[in-house]
Coordinates of C-alpha atoms in Angstrom, one line a residue:
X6 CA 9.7 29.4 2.6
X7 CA 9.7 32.8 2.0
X8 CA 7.3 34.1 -1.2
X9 CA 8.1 36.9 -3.8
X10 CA 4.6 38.7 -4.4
X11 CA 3.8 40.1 -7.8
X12 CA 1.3 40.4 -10.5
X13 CA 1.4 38.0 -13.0
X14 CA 0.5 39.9 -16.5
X15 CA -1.8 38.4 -18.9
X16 CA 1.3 39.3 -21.6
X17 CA 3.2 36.5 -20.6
X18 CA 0.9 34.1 -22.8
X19 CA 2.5 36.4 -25.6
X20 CA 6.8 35.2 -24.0
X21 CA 6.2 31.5 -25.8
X22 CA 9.7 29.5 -25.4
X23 CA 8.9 27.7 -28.4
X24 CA 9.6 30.5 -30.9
X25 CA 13.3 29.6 -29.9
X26 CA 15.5 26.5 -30.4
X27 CA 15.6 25.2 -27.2
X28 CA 17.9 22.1 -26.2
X29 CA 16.9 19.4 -24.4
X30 CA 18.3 19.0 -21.1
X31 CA 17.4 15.8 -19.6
X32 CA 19.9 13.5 -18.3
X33 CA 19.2 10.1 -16.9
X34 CA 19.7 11.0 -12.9
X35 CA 18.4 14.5 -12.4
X36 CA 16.4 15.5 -9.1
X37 CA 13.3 16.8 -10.2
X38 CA 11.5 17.9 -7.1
X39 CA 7.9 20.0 -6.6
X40 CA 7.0 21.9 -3.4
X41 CA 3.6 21.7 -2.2
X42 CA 3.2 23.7 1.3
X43 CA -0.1 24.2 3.5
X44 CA 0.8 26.8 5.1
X45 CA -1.0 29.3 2.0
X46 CA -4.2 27.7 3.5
X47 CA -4.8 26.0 0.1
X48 CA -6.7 22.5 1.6
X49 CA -8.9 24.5 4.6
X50 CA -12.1 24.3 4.5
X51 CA -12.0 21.1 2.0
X52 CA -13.6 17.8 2.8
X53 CA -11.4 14.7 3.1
X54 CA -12.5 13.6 -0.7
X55 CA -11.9 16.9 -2.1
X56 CA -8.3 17.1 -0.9
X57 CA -7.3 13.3 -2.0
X58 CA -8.8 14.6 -5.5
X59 CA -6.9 17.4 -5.6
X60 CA -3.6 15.8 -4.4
X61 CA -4.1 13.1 -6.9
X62 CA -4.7 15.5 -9.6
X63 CA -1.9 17.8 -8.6
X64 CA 0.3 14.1 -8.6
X65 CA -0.7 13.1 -12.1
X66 CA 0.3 16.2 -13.6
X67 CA 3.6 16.5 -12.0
X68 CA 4.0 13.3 -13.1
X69 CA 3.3 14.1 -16.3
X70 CA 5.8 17.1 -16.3
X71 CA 8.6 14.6 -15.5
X72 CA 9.2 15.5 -11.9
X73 CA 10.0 13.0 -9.9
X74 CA 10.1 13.7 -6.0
X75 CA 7.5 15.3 -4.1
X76 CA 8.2 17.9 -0.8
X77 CA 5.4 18.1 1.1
X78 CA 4.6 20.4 3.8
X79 CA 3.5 18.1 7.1
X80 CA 4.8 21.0 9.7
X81 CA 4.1 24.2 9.6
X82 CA 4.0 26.0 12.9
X83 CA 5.1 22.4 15.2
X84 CA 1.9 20.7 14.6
X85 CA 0.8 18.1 12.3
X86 CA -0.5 16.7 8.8
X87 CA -0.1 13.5 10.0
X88 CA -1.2 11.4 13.3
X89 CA 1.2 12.3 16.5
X90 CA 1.4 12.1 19.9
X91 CA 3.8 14.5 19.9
X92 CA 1.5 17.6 18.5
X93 CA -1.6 18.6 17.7
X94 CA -3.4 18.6 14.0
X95 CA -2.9 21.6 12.2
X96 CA -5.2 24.0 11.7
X97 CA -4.1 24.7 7.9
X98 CA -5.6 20.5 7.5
X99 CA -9.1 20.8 9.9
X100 CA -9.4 24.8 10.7
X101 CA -8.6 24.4 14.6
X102 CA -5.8 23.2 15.3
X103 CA -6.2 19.7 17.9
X104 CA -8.6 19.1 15.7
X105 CA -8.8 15.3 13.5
X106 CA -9.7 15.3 10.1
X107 CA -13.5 14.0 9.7
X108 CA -13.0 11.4 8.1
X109 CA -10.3 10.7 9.4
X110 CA -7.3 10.0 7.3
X111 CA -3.6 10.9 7.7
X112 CA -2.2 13.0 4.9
X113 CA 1.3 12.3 5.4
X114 CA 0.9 8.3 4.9
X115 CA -1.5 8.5 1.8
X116 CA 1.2 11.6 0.1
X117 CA 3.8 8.7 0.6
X118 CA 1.6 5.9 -1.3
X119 CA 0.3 8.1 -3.4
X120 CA 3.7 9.3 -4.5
X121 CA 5.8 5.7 -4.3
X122 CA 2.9 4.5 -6.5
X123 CA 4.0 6.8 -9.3
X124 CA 7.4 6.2 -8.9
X125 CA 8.2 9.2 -7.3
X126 CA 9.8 9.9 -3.9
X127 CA 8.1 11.4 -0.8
X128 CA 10.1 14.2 1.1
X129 CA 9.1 15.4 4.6
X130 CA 8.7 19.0 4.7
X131 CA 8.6 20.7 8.5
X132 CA 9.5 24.1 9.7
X133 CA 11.5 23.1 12.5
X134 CA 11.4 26.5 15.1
X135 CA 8.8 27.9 14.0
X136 CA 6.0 27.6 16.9
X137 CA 3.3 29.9 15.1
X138 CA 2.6 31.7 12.1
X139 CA 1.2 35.2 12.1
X140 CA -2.2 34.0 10.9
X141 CA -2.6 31.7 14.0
X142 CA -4.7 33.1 16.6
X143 CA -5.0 29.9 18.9
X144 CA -3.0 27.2 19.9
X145 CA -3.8 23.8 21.3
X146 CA -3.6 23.0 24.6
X147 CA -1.3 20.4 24.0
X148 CA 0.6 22.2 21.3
X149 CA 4.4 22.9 23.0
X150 CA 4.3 26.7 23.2
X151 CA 1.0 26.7 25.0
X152 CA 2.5 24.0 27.3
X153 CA 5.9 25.4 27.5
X154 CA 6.0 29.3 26.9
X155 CA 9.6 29.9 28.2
X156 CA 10.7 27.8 25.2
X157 CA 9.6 30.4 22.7
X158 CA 9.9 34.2 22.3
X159 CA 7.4 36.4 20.1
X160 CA 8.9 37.6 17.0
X161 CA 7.4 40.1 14.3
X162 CA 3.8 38.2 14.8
X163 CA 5.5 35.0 15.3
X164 CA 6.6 32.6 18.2
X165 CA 9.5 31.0 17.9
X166 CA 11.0 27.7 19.2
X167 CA 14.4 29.5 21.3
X168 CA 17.4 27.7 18.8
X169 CA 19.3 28.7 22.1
X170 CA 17.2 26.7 24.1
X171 CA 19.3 23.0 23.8
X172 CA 16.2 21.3 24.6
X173 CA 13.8 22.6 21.7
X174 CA 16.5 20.7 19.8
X175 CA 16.0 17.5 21.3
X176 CA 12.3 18.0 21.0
X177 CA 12.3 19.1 17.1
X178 CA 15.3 15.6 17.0
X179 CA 12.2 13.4 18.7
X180 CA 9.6 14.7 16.3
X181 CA 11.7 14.3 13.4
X182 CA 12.8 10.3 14.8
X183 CA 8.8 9.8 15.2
X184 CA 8.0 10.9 11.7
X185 CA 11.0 8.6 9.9
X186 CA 10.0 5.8 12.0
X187 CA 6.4 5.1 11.3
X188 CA 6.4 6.9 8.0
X189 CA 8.4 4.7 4.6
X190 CA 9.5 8.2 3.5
X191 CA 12.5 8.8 1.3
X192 CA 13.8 12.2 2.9
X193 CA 12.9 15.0 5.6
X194 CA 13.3 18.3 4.1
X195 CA 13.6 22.1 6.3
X196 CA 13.5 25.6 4.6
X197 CA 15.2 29.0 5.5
X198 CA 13.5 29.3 8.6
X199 CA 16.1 29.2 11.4
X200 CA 16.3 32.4 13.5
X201 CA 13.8 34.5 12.5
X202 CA 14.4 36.7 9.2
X203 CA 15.2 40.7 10.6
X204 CA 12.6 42.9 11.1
X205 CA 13.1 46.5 11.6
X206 CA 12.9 48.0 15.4
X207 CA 13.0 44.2 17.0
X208 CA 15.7 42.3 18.8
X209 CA 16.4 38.6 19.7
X210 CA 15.0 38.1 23.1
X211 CA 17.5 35.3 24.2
X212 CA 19.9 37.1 26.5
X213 CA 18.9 34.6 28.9
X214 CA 20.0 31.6 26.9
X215 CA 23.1 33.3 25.8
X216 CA 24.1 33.4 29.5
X217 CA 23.0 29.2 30.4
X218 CA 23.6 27.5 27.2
X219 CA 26.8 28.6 26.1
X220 CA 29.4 26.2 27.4
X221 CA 32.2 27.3 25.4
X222 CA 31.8 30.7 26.5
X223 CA 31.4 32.2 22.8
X224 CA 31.6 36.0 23.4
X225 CA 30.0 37.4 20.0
X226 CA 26.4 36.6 19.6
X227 CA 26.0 36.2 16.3
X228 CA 28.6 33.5 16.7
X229 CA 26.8 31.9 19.3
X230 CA 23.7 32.1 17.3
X231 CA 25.1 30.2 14.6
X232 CA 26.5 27.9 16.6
X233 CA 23.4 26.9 18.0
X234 CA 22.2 26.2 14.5
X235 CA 25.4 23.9 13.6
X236 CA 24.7 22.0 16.3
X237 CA 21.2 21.2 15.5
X238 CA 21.3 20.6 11.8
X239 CA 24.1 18.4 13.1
X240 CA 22.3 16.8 15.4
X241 CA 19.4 16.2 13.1
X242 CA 21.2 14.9 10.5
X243 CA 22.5 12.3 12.9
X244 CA 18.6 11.6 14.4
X245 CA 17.7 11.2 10.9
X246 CA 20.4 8.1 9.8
X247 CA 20.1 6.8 13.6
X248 CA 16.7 5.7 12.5
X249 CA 16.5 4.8 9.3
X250 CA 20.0 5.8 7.1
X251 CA 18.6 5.8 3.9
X252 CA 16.5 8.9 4.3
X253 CA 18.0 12.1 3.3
X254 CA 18.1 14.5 4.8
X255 CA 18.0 18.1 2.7
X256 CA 18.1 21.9 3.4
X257 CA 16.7 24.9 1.2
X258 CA 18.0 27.9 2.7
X259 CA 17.6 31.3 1.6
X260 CA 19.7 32.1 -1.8
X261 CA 22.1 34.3 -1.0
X262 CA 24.8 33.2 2.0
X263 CA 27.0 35.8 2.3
X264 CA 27.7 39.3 0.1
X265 CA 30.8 39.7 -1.1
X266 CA 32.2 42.9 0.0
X267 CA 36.2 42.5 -0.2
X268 CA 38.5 40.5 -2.0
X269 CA 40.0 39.5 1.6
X270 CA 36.6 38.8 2.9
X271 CA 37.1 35.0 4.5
X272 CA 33.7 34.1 3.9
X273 CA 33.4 33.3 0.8
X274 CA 30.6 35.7 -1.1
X275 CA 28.5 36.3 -4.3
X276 CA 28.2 39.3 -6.2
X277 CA 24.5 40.6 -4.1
X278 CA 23.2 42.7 -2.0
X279 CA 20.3 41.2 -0.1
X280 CA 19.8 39.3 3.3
X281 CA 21.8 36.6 3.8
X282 CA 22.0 33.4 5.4
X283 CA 25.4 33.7 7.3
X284 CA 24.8 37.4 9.2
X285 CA 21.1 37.9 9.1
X286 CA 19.8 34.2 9.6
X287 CA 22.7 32.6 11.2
X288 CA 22.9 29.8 9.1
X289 CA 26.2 28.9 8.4
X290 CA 25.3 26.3 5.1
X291 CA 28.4 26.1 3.5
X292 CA 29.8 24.8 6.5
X293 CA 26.5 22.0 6.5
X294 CA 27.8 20.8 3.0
X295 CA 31.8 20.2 3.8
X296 CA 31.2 18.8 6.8
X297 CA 28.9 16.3 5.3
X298 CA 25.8 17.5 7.9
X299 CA 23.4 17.2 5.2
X300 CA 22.8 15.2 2.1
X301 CA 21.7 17.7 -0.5
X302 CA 21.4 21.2 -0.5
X303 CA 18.5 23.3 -2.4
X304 CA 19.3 27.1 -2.2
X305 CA 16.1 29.4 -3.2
X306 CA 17.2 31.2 -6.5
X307 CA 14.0 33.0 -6.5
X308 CA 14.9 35.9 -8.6
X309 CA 15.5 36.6 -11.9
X310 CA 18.5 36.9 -14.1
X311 CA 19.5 40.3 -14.0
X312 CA 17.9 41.2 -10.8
X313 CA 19.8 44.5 -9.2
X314 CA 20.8 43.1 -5.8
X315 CA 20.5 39.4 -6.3
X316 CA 21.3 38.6 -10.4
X317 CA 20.4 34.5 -10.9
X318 CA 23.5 33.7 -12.7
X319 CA 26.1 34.8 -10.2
X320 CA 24.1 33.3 -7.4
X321 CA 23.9 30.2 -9.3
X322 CA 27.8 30.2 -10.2
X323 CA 28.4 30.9 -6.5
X324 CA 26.5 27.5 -5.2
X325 CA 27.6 25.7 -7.7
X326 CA 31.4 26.6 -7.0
X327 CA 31.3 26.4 -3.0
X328 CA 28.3 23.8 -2.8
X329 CA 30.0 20.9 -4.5
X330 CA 30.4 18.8 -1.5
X331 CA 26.8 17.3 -1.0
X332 CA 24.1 17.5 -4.2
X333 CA 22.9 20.8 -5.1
X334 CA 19.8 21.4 -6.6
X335 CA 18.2 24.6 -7.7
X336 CA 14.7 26.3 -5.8
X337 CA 13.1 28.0 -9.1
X338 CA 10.0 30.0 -8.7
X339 CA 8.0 29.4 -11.8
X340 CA 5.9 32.5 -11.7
X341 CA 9.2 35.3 -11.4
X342 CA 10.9 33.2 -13.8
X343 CA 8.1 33.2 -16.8
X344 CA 7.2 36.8 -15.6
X345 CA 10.4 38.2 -16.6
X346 CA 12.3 37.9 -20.3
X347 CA 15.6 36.9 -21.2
X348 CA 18.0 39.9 -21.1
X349 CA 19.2 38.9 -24.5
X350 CA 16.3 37.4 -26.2
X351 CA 13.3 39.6 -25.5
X352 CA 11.2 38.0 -27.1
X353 CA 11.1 34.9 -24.4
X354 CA 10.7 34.5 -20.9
X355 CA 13.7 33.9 -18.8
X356 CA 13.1 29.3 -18.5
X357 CA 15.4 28.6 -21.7
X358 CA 18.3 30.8 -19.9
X359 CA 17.7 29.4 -16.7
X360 CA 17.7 25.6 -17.8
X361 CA 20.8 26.3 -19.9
X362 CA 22.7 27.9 -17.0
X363 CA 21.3 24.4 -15.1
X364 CA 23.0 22.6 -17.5
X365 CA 25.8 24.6 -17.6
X366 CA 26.9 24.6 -14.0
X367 CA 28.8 21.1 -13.3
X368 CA 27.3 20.4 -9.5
X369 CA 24.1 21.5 -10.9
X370 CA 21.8 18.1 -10.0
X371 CA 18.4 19.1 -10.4
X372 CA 15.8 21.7 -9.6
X373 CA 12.9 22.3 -7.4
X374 CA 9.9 24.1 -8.4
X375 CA 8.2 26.5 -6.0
X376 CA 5.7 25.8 -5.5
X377 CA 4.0 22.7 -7.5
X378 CA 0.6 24.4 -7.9
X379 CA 1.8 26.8 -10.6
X380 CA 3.1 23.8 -12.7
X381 CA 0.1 22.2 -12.8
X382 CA -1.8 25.2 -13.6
X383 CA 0.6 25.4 -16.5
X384 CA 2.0 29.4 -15.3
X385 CA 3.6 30.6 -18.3
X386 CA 3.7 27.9 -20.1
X387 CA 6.3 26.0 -17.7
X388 CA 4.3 22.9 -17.3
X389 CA 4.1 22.3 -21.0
X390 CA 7.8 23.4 -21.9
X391 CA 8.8 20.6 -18.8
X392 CA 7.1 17.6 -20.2
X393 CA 7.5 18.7 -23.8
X394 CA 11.4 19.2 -23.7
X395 CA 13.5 19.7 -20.3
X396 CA 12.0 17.2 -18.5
X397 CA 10.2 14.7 -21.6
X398 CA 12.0 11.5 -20.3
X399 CA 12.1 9.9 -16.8
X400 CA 15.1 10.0 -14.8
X401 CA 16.7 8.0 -12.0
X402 CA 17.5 10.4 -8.4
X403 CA 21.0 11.0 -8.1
X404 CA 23.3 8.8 -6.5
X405 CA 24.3 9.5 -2.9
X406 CA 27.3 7.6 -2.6
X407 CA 28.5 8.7 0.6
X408 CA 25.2 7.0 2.0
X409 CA 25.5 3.9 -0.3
X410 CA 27.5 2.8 -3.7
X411 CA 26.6 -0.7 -3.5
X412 CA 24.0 -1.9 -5.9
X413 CA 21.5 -4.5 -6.3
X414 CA 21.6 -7.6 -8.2
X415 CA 19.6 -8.1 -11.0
X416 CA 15.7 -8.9 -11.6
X417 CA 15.5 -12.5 -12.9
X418 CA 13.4 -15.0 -14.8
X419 CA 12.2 -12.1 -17.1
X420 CA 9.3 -13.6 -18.9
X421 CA 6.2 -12.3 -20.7
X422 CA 2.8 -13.3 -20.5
X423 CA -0.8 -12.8 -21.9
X424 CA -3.1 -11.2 -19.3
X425 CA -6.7 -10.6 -20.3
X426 CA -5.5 -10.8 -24.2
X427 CA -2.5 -8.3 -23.8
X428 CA 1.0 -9.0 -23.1
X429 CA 2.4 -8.5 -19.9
X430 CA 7.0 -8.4 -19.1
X431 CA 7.1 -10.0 -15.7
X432 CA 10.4 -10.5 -13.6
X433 CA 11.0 -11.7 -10.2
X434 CA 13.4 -9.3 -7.6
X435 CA 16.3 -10.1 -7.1
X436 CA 17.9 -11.9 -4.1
X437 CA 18.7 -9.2 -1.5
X438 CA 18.8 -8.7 2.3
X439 CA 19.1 -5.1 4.0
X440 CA 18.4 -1.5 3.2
X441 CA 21.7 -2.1 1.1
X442 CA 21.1 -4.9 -0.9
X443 CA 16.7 -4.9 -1.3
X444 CA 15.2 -3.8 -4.7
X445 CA 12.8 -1.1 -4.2
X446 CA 11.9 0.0 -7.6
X447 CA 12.6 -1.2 -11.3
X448 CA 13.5 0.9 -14.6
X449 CA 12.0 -0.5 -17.6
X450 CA 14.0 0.1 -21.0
X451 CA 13.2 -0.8 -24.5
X452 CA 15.1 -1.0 -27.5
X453 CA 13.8 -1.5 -31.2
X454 CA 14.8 -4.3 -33.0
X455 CA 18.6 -4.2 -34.2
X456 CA 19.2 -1.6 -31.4
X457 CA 22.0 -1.9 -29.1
X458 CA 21.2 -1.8 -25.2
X459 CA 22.7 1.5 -23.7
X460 CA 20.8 2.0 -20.1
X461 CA 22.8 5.1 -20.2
X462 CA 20.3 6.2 -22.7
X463 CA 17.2 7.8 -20.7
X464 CA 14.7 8.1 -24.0
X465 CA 14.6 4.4 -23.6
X466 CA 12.9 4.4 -20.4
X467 CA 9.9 3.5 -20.3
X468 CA 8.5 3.5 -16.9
X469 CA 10.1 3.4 -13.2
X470 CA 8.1 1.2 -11.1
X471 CA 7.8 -0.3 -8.0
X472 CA 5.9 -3.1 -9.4
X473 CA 7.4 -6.5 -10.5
X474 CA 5.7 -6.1 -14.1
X475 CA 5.3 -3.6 -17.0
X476 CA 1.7 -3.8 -19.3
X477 CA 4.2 -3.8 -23.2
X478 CA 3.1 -0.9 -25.5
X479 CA 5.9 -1.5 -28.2
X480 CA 5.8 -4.6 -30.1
X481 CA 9.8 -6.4 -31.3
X482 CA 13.1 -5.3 -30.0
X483 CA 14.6 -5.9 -26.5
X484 CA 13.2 -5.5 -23.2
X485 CA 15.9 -4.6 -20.4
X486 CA 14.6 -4.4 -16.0
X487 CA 17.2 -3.0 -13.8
X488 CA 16.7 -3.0 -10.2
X489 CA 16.9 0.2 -7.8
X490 CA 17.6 0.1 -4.4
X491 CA 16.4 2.6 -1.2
X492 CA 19.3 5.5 -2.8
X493 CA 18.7 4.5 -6.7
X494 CA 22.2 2.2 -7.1
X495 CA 21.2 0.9 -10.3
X496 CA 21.8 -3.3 -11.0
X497 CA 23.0 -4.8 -14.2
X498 CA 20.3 -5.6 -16.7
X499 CA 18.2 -8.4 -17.3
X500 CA 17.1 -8.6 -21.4
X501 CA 14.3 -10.1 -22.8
X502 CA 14.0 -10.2 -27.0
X503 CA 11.2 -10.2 -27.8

């Protein structure tokens, strides 16, 4: 996850959204997904208790901004926020890497409680080849490049799992398996880091792989390169769903994938000039989405609209047009996009624009926000324009329906109850066997008196829950519980007047 460094002006305070009409954008199935990476060294040095309280703060507030699914960085540099026999602790968790948290705890399972118990779904986040970050001076001894140093090359600061290397597939394949087995999360998520991104003077030590692992004799290296990536994300995707196929499995790769330079270019282009995925990183994504190799797609539109050599709104228009074939959702970085203003309303920062060209693009299904800290510290006034208007009611994931269409059946025997003085909608799940058919969460509607149930209607949501009850706030009208299965296939209704 590459960051765009700059100062943030105290004039920004001054770019309020709300001196504009702004339309509400919230639809009822909208992915609305937060980063939150380790690798900035944000949790060293803090005590068990002091990072639970901070998570759990960070959580709430997200919550209270409307998004809904959480990505959380568990593998930087192949090591671990999480317990594994497979590699060591991370040094961005403890300060050593090998090194257990005291006292103990493992991140990774409490960021998945944590998260399901505010309705919101837990994403995996790992950096699959990268072995070690520029900052890491030391490596454990039973970390894989310390154990296994012909499986990496030294890149710009940097080691480097060899993508050329077929076995440091099949080792980043076992990790993955190991952390969608014992963990009940809802997705494993990787970033732009594939081969390394170009820095002047250095070259790709990997004539040696290009020589054994290239069985179909590719002559041109770049094409071999990217090969080597197809057949991992591939083969990932594949690891993933062999385990458990409800878990998704999504990519955010760099924003630009190709520049356009002719009109009889093959490769389809956008109107840039920057790095991109296809030539520089060998990351061939469009080819992920139509062949179905990954199940949503989250390209990094860190810039701004009118940026000289990568302008937001072609870049959007570009993913939206050639990305239709899996879901596509939207990387936004909060502080470059309240930095800037809107090229035709100077008097704003550049979110209203943004959310309207969301809205506008038809593939468009949701956004992520890098990175989560900057919403909850309320950057520009993003967190409160979220909660406020663009994201002020709940909303279901969006459907996968190449995964599952099926849906649940109905909660029954809808009833309510006085608990401690104060009424209380209980329901009993519905019958249901299998990833397919088991009810997972519930949506909670209500409807004043005389009103007609629409659960099409998302302002009538009242909670999403994975609980089998709802504490009632709002006296009279109708109560309606739908059930939600593993990929949010909504049930039929069950109504309760009241």
């Amino acid at each position: 996850m590459r960051k765009i460094l700059f100062v943030l002006p105290v004039v920004l305070c001054l770019l309020s959204c709300a001196s504009t009409k702004i339309e509400d954008s919230s639809n009822k199935r909208e992915f609305r997904g937060a980063w939150i990476q380790c690798v900035n060294g944000q949790f060293q040095g803090m005590t068990t208790a002091a990072m639970q309280q901070t998570l759990a703060y960070q959580l709430d507030e997200l919550k209270k901004d409307g998004v809904n699914a959480i990505i959380f960085q568990v593998r930087p540099e192949c090591d671990a926020l999480y317990e594994s026999k497979l590699e060591p602790w991370s040094r961005f968790l403890t300060g050593q890497q090998g090194r257990a948290p005291q006292p103990y705890w493992d991140p990774l399972q409490w960021m998945v409680e944590q998260c399901h118990a505010r309705g919101m779904e837990l994403h995996a986040w790992i950096n699959p080849y990268r072995a070690r970050t520029k900052t890491t001076t030391a490596l454990a001894t039973n970390h894989v490049a310390a154990m296994y140093p012909d499986r990496v090359f030294a890149y710009d600061g940097l080691l480097i799992l060899n993508p050329g290397n077929p076995i440091n597939r099949d080792y980043i394949c076992k990790v993955v398996q190991d952390i969608v087995r014992r963990y009940d999360v809802d997705g494993l998520h990787i970033d732009d880091y594939f081969y390394p991104y170009p820095a002047a003077g250095q070259k790709i030590p990997d004539d040696r792989e290009f020589q054994l692992y290239n069985p179909y004799n590719i002559q041109n290296r770049n094409d071999w390169r990217r090969e080597n990536v197809n057949i991992f994300i591939k083969e990932l995707h594949k690891a993933i769903h062999d385990v458990k196929p409800w878990v998704k499995f999504g990519v955010s790769p760099f924003g630009i994938y190709h520049n356009h330079k002719t009109s009889s270019d093959p490769i389809p282009g956008s109107a840039t000039r920057g790095l991109q995925n296809y030539d520089d990183l060998y990351a061939d994504v469009l080819l992920w989405v139509n062949k179905g190799w990954i199940d949503y797609c989250v390209p990094q539109l860190y810039w701004e609209i009118g940026h000289s050599s990568a302008d937001y709104e072609p870049l959007i228009k570009f993913w939206n047009d050639y990305s239709a074939n899996r879901p596509l959702f939207i990387g936004e970085d909060i502080e470059r996009t309240v930095k800037n203003v809107d090229p035709k309303n100077p008097g704003q920062n550049q979110m209203p624009a943004k959310m309207r060209l969301h809205k506008q693009m038809k593939n468009v299904g949701g956004t992520v926000l890098w990175y989560a800290k900057a919403a909850v510290d309320n950057v520009g006034n993003y967190g409160n324009m979220l909660r406020k208007v663009y994201w002020k009611t709940p909303a279901l994931q969006p459907r996968m329906t190449f995964i599952d269409k099926t849906n649940p059946k109905k909660p029954r025997k809808l009833k309510v109850l006085q608990m401690q003085g104060d009424p209380v909608l209980f329901w009993t799940e519905p019958s249901g066997k299998g990833w397919k058919h088991e009810a997972v969460q519930y949506v909670v509607y209500h409807f004043a008196p005389g009103e007609k149930v629409n659960i099409g209607d998302p302002s009538h949501i009242v909670e999403i829950t994975s609980n089998t009850f709802h504490k009632i706030r709002k006296a009279g009208g109708t109560y309606a519980v739908t059930a939600l299965d593993r990929l949010s296939n909504e049930s039929k209704p069950a109504k309760l007047k009241r």
